[in-house]
Coordinates of C-alpha atoms and ligand atoms in Angstrom, one line a residue:
X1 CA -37.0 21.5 -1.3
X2 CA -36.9 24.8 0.0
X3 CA -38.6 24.0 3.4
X4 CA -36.5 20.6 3.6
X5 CA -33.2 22.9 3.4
X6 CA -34.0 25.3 6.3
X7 CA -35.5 22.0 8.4
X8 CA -31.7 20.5 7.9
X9 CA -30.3 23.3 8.5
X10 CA -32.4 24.1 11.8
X11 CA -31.2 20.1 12.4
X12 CA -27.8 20.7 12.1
X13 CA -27.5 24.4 14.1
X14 CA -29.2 22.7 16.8
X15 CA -27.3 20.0 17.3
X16 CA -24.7 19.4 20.1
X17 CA -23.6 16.2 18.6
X18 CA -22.9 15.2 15.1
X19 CA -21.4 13.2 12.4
X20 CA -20.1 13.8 8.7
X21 CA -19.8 10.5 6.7
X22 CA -18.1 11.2 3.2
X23 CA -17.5 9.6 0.0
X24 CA -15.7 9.7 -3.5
X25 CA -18.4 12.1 -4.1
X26 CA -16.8 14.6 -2.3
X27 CA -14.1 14.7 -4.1
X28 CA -14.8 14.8 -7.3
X29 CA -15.7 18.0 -7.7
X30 CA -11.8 18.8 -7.0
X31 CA -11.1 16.6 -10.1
X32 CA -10.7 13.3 -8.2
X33 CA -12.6 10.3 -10.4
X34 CA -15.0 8.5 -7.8
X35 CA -15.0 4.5 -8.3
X36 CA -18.2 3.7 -9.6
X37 CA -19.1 7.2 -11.5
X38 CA -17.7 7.9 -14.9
X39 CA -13.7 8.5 -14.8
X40 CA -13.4 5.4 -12.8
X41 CA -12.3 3.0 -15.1
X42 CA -8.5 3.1 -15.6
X43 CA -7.1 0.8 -18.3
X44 CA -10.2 -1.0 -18.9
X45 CA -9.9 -1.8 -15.4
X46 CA -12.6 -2.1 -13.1
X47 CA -11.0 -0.3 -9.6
X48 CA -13.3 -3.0 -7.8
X49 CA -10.8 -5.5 -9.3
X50 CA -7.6 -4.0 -8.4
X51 CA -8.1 -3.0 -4.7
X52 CA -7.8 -6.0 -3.5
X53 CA -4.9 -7.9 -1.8
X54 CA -5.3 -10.6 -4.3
X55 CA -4.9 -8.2 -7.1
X56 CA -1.6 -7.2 -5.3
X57 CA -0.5 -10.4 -4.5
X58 CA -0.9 -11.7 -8.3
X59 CA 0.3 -8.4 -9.6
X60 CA 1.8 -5.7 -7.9
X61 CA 2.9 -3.9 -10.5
X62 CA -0.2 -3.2 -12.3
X63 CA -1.8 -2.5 -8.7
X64 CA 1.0 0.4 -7.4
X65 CA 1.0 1.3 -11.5
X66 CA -3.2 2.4 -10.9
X67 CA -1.7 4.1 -7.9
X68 CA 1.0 6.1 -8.8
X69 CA -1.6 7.4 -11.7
X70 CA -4.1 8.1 -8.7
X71 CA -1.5 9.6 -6.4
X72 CA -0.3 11.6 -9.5
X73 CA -4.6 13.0 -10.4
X74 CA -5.0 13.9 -6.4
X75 CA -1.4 15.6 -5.9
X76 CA -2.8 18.6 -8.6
X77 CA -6.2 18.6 -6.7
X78 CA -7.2 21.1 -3.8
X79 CA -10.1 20.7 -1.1
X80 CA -13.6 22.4 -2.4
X81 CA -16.2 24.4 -1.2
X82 CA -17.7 21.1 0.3
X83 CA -14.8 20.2 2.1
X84 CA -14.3 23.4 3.6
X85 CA -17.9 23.6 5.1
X86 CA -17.3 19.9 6.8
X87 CA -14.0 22.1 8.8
X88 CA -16.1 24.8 9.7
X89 CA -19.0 23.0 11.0
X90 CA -16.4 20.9 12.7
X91 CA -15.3 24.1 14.6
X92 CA -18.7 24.9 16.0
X93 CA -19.4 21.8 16.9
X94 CA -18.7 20.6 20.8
X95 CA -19.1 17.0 19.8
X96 CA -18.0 15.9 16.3
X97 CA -16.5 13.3 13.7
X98 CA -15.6 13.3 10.2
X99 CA -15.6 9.4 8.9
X100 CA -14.6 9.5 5.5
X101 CA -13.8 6.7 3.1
X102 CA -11.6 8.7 0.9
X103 CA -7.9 8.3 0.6
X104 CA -7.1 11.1 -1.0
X105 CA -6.0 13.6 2.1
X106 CA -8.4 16.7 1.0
X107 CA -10.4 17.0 4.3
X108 CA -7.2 17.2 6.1
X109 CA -5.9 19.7 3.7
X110 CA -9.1 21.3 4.0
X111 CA -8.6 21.7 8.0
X112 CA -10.4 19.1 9.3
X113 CA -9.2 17.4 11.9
X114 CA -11.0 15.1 14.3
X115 CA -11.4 12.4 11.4
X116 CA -11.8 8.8 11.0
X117 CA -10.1 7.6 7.5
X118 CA -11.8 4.6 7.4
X119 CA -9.7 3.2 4.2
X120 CA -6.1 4.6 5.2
X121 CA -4.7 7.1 3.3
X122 CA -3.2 7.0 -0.3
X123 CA 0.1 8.7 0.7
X124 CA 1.2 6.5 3.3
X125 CA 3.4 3.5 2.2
X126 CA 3.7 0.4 3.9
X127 CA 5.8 -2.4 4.2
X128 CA 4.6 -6.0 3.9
X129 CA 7.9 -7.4 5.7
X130 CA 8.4 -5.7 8.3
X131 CA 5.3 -3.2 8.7
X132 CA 7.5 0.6 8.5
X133 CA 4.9 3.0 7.6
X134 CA 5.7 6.6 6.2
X135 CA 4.4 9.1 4.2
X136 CA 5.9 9.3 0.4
X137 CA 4.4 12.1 -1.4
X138 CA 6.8 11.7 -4.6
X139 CA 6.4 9.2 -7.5
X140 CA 8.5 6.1 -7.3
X141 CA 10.6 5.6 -9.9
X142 CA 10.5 2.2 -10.1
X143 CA 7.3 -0.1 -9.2
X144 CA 6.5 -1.8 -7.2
X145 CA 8.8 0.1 -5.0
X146 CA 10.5 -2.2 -2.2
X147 CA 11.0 -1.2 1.7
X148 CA 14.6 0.6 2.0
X149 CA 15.6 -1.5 5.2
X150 CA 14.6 -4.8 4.4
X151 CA 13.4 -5.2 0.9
X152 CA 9.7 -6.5 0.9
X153 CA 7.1 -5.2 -0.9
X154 CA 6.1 -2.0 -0.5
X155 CA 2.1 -1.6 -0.2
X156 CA -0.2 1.6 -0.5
X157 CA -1.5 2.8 2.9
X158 CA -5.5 1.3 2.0
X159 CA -7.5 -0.5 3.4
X160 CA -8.3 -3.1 0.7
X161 CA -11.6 -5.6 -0.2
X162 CA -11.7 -8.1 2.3
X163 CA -9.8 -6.3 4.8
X164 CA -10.0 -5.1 8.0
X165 CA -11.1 -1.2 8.8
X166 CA -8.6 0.1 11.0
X167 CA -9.7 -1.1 14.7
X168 CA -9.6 3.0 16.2
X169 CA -11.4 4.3 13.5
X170 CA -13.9 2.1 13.8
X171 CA -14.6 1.6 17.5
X172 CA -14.8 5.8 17.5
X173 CA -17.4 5.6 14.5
X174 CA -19.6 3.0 16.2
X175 CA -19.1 5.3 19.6
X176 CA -20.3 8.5 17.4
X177 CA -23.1 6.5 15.9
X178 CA -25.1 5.3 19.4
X179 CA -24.7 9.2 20.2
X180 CA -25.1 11.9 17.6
X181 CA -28.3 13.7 16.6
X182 CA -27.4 14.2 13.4
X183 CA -25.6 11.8 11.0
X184 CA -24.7 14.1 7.5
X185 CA -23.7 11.7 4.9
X186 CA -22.6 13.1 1.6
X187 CA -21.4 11.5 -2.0
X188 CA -21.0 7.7 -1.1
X189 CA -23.1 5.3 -3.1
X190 CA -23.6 3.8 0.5
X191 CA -23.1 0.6 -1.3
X192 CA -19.5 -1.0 0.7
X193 CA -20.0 -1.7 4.1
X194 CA -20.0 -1.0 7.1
X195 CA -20.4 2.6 6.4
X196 CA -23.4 1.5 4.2
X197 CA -25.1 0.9 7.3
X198 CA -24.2 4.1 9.8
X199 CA -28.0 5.5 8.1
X200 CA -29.9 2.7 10.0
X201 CA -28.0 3.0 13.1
X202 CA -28.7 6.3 14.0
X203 CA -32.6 6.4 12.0
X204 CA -33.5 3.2 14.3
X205 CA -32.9 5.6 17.5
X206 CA -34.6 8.4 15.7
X207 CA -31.4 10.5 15.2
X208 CA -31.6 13.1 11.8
X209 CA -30.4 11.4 8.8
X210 CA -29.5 13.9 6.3
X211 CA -28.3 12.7 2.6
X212 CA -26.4 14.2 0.2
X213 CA -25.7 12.8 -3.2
X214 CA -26.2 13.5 -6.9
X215 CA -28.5 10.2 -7.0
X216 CA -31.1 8.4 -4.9
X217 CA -29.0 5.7 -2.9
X218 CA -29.8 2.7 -1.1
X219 CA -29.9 4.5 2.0
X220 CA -32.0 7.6 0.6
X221 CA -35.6 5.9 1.8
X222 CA -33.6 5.9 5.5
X223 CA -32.6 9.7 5.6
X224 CA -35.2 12.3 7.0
X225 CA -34.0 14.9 4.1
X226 CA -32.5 13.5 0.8
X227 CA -30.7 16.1 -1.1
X228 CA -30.0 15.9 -5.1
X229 CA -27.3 17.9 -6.4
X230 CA -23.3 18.3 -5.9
X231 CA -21.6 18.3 -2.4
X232 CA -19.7 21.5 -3.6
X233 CA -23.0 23.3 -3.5
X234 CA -25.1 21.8 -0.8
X235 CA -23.0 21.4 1.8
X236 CA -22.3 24.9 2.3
X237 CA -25.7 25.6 2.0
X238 CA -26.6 23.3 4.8
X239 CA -23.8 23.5 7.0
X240 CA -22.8 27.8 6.9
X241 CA -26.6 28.4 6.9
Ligands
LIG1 P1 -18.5 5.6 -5.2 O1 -17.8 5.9 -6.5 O2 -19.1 4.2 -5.0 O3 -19.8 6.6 -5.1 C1 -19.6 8.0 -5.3 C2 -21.0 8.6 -5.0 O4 -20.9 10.0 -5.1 C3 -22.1 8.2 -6.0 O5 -23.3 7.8 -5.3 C4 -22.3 9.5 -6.8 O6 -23.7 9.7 -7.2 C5 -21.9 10.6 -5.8 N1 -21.4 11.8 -6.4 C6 -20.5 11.9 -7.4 N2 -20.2 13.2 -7.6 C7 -20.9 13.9 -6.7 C8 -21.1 15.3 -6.4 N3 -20.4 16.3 -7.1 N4 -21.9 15.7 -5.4 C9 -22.7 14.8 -4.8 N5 -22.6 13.4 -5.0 C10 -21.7 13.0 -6.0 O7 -17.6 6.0 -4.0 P2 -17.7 5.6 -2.5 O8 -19.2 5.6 -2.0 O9 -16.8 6.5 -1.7 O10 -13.2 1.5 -1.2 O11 -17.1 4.2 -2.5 C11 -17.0 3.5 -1.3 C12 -15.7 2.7 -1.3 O12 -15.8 1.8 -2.4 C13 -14.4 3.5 -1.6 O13 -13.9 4.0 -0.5 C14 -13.6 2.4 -2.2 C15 -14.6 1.9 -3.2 O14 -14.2 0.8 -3.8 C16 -12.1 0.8 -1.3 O15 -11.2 1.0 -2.2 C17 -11.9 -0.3 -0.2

C-alpha cells in the first residue's frame, strides 16, 4: 500500500497532463447521501426511479419534492478535505480537467474551476417552455414551481436517465481522455455511463489509472493503483504529497 501511495503520487507530481473524474463519493463525506450507498433511499424511493424525465413527466411534484429535500441537505453542506486537494492540484497543473458527475456545486465552492459537470447542476432551474435558465438557491414555496414569464414547468438543472450529457462537457472530456497521463477517478461506483468507461480509454493507451473508492469497482481491475478508503483522506494524501 505504502509503496503504491508514493508510486501515485510520483504519477501524479510528474505529470503535465491530467484528469479528476469524481463521484457521489466525494461528497459524502460533507454530509451529501450518494445514490446507491446507504442514505440514498428517500421515501422508499429508489433515486434511480425518480431521475428520470418520465418520472417528471408522470409526476412532477414528487420529482421537484425529492429535490427541494436534496437542495435543502447540500445548502447546509461545505466542500472537504477531498475537494480542496482536486483545487490545488488543479493550480499546479498546466493541463487539467475536473469531470465530475455531482450536482451538488462543492467543487466550485471548493475553488475549482476548469470543470466539466457532466449532470448539470442542482441549483440551476429550467424551463420546459421556453428554455430560461437561472440559478435559484431558495426553496420554492410551491412545487412544482412554474417559469415566471410563461408558465411551463419548471425543471431541475440535471441531466436525467436517458438524456443527453451536455455536448461541451463532453467533447472536452473525450479531448482530455486521448491526452492525459494520468486519469484520477475518485467515489463513483463507475457503474452509469459514459464516465464508466473514461478507465479504459486512457489504460488502452497506457495512461496511469489511479482509483479511489471505499470499494472495489467495476473499473478497479483497469486502474494501475486501486485505493480503499475515504476520498476525504486519500486524496490529499495523493495529490498535496
Ligand atoms: P454512486 O452512489 O453510484 O456511488 C458512490 C460511490 O462512492 C460508491 O462506489 C461508494 O463506494 C463510494 N464512496 C462513498 N463514500 C465514499 C468515501 N467517503 N470515500 C470514497 N468513496 C466513497 O454515485 P455515482 O457513481 O456518482 O446520475 O453515481 C453516478 C450517477 O448515477 C450519478 O451522477 C447519478 C446517479 O444516478 C444521475 O442522476 C443521472
Amino acid at each position: 500500500m505504502d509503496a503504491d501511495l508514493n508510486a501515485a503520487r510520483r504519477a501524479v507530481r510528474d505529470c503535465r497532463s491530467m484528469c479528476v473524474l469524481t463521484g457521489a463519493g466525494v461528497s459524502a463525506e460533507s454530509g451529501v447521501p450518494t445514490f446507491r450507498g446507504p442514505g440514498g433511499m428517500w421515501k422508499n424511493r429508489d433515486p434511480m426511479s425518480l431521475a428520470t424525465p418520465e418520472a417528471f413527466e408522470e409526476d412532477p411534484k414528487t420529482v421537484w419534492e425529492w429535490y427541494q429535500w436534496r437542495r435543502g441537505l447540500i445548502r447546509k453542506c461545505s466542500p472537504n478535505a477531498g475537494h480542496a486537494a482536486i483545487a490545488r492540484i488543479e493550480r499546479e497543473k498546466e493541463d487539467f480537467l475536473l469531470v465530475t458527475q455531482n450536482v451538488d456545486g462543492l467543487h466550485r465552492l471548493a475553488g475549482s474551476k476548469k470543470m466539466a459537470e457532466f449532470h448539470g447542476n442542482i441549483w440551476i432551474v429550467r424551463c420546459t417552455g421556453c428554455g430560461r435558465e437561472e440559478e435559484v438557491r431558495d426553496d420554492f414555496p410551491v412545487l412544482p414551481p412554474r417559469c415566471p414569464s410563461c408558465e411551463a414547468l419548471l425543471r431541475p438543472g440535471v441531466v436525467w436517465f436517458g438524456e443527453q450529457i451536455p455536448s461541451a462537457a463532453l467533447s472536452e472530456s473525450l479531448a482530455m481522455l486521448e491526452r492525459c497521463d494520468v486519469l484520477l477517478i475518485a467515489g463513483t461506483s463507475s457503474v452509469v455511463q459514459p464516465s464508466a468507461s473514461f478507465a479504459y480509454a486512457v489504460a488502452r493507451r497506457r495512461g496511469t489509472v489511479i482509483e479511489v473508492n471505499l470499494e472495489e469497482t467495476p473499473i478497479s481491475d483497469v486502474a494501475r493503483y486501486s485505493f480503499r478508503g475515504r476520498t476525504g483522506e486519500l486524496l490529499p494524501a495523493i495529490l498535496c504529497a
